[in-house]
mmCIF file of C-alpha atoms in Angstrom:
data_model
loop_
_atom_site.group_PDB
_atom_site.id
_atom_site.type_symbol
_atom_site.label_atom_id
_atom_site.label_comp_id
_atom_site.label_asym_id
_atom_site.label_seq_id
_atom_site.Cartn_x
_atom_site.Cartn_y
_atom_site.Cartn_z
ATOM 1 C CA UNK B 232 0.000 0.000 0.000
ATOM 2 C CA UNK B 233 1.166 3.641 -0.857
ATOM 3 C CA UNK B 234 1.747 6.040 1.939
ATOM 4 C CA UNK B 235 0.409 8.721 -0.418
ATOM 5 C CA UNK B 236 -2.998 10.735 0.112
ATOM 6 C CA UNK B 237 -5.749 9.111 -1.225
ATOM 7 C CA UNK B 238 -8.645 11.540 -2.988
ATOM 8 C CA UNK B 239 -11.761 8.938 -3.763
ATOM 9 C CA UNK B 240 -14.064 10.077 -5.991
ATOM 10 C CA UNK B 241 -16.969 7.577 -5.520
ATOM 11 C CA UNK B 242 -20.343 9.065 -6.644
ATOM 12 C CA UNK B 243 -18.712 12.932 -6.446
ATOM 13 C CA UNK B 244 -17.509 13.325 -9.496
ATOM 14 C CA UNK B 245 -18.715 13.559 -12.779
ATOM 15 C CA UNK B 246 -16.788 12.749 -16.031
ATOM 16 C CA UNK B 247 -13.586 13.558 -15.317
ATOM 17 C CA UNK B 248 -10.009 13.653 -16.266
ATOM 18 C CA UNK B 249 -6.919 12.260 -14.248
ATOM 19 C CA UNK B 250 -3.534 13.214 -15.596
ATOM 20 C CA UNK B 251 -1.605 11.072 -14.953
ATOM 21 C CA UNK B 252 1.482 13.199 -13.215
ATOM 22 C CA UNK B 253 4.048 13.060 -10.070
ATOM 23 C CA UNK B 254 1.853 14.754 -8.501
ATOM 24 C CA UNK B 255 1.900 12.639 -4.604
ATOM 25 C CA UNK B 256 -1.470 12.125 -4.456
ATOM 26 C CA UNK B 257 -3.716 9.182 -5.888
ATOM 27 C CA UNK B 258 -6.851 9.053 -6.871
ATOM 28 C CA UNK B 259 -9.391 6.634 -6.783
ATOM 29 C CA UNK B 260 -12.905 5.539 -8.270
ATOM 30 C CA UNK B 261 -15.558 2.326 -8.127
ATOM 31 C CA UNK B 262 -15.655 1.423 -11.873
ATOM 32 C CA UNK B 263 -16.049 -1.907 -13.497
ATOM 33 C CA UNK B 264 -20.202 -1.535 -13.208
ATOM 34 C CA UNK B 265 -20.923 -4.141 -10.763
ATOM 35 C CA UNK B 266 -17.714 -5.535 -10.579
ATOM 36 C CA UNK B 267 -16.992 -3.147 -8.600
ATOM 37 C CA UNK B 268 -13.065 -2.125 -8.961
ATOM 38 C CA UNK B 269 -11.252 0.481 -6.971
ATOM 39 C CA UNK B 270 -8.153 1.011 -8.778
ATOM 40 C CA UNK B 271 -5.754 3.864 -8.123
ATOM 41 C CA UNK B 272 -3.856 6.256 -9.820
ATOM 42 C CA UNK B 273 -1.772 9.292 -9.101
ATOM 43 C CA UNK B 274 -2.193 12.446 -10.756
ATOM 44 C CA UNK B 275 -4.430 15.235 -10.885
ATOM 45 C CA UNK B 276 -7.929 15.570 -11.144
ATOM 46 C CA UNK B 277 -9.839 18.026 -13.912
ATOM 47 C CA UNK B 278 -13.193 17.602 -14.615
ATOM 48 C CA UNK B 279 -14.713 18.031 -17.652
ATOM 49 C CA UNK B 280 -18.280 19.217 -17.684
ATOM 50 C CA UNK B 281 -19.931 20.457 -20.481
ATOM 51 C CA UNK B 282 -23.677 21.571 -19.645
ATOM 52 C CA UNK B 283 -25.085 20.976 -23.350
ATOM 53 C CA UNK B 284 -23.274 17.184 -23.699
ATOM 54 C CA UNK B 285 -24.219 14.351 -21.617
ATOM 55 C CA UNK B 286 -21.368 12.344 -21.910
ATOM 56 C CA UNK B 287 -21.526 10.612 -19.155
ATOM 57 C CA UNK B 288 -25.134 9.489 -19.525
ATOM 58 C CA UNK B 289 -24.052 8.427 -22.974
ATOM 59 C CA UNK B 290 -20.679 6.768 -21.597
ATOM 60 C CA UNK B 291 -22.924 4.844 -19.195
ATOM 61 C CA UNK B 292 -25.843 3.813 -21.684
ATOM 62 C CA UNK B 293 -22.919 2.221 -23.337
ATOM 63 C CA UNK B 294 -21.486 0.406 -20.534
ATOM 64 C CA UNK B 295 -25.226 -0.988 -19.467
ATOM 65 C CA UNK B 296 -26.503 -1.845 -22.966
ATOM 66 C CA UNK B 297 -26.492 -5.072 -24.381
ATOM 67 C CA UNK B 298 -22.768 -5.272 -24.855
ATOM 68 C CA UNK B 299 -21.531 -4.617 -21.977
ATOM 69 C CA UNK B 300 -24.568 -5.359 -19.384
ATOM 70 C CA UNK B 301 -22.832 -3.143 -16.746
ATOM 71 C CA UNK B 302 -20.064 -5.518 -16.158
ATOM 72 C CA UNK B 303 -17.050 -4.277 -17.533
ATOM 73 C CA UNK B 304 -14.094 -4.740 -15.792
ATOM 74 C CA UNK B 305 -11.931 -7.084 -17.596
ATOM 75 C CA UNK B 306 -10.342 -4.594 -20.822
ATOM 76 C CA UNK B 307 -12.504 -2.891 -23.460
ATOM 77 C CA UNK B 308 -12.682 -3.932 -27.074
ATOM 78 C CA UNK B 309 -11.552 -1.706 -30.561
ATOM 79 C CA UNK B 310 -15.631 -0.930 -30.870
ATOM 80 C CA UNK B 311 -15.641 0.510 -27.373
ATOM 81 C CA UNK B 312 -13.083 2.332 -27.802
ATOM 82 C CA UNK B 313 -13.968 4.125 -31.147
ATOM 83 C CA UNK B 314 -17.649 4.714 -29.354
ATOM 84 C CA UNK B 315 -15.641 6.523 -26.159
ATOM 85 C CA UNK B 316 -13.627 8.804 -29.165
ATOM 86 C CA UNK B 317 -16.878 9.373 -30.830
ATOM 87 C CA UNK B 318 -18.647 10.550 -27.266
ATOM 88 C CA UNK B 319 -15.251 12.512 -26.896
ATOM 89 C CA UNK B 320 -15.646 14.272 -29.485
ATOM 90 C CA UNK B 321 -18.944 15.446 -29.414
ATOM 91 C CA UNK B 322 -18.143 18.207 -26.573
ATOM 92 C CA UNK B 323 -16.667 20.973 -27.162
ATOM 93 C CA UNK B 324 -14.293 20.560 -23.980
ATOM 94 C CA UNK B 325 -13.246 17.073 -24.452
ATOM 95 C CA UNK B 326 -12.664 17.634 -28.258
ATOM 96 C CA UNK B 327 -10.582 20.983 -27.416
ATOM 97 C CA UNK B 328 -8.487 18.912 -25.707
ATOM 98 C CA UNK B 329 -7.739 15.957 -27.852
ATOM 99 C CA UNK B 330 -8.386 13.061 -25.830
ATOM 100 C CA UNK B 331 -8.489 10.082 -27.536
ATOM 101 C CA UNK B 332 -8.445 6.178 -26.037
ATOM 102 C CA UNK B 333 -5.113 4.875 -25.376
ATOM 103 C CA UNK B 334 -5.073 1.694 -27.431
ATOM 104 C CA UNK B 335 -2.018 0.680 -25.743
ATOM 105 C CA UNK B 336 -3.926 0.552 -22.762
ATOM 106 C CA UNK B 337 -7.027 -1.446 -23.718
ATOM 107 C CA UNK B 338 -6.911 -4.666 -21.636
ATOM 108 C CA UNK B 339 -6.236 -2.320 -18.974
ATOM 109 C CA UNK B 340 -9.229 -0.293 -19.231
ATOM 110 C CA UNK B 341 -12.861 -0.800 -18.111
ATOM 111 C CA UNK B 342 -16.159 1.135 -17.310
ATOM 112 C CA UNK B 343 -15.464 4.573 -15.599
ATOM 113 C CA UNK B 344 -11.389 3.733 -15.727
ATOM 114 C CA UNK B 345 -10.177 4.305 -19.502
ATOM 115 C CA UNK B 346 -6.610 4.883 -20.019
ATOM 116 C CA UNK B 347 -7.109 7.756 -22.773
ATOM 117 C CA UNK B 348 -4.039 9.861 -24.475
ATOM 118 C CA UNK B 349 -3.270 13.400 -23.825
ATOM 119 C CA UNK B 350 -1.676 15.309 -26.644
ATOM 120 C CA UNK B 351 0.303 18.521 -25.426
ATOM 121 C CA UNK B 352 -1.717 21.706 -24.971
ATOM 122 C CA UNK B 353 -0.446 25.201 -25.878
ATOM 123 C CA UNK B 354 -0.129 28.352 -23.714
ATOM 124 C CA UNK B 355 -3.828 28.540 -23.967
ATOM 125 C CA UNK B 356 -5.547 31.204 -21.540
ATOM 126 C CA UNK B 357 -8.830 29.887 -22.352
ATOM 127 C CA UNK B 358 -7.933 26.357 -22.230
ATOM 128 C CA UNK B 359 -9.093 24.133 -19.234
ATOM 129 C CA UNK B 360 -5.150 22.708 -19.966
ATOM 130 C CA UNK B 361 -1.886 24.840 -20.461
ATOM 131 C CA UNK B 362 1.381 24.190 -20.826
ATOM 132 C CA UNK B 363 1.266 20.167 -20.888
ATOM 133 C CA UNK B 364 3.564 18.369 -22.588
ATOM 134 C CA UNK B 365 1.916 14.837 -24.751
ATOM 135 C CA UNK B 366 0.706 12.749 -21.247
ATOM 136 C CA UNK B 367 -1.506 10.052 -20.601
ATOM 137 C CA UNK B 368 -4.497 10.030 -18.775
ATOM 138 C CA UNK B 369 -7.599 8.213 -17.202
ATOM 139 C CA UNK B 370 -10.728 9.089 -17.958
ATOM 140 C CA UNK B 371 -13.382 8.212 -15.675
ATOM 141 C CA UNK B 372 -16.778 8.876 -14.756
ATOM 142 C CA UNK B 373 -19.392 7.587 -11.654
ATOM 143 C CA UNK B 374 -19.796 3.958 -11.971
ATOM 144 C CA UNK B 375 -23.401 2.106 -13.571
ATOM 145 C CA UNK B 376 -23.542 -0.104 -10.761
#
């Protein structure tokens, strides 16, 4: 176990963001639907909330339809993937900042925990990101269970 401070943000946070950075303190979520995962990571913690986008309703419809059945907690599939970049990139604030699903990171990745890439963002004043040099990230979100 890490000695580190521990930030857990079970059912308070929407979708979010965690760059994945030195930062010395982790974060954690319940993802995996009703599997019920509470993996770690350290980093810091943006979140990205866009008022005229539910992407999180539309993240979780995905992860309790018929593919998925809320019980994702085992790696996500090409087809997943490519429907989290096309929820991405409807919204303005995820699109502005590139995200895209780490397919590197697949088998790694489940419901509310998905190991997305972070291009690096300009000295941007109105950016939600400046100054970042190409990271990686997790993207994650309230779990369906």
């Amino acid at each position: 176990m890490s000695s580190l401070p521990l930030i857990r943000l079970y059912d308070s946070a929407s979708l979010g963001l965690i760059l994945l950075w030195p930062t010395g303190i982790l974060y954690s979520n319940q993802t995996g639907g009703s599997l019920c995962l509470q993996p770690r990571a350290e980093g810091a913690f943006l979140p990205l909330v866009d008022e005229l986008v539910a992407q999180e309703d539309l993240l979780r419809q995905h992860f309790t339809g018929p593919k998925w059945r809320g019980a994702c907690g085992n790696g996500i599939d090409e087809e997943t993937a490519r429907e989290i970049d096309r929820i991405l990139g409807l919204s303005s604030v995820t699109r502005e900042l590139g995200l895209r699903v780490d397919r590197a990171r697949l088998e790694e990745s489940h419901e509310a925990w998905v190991y997305v890439e972070v291009p690096a963002q300009p000295e941007n004043r109105l950016a939600s990101l400046e100054r970042i040099p190409a990271s990686q990230g997790i993207l994650t979100w309230t779990n369906s269970d």
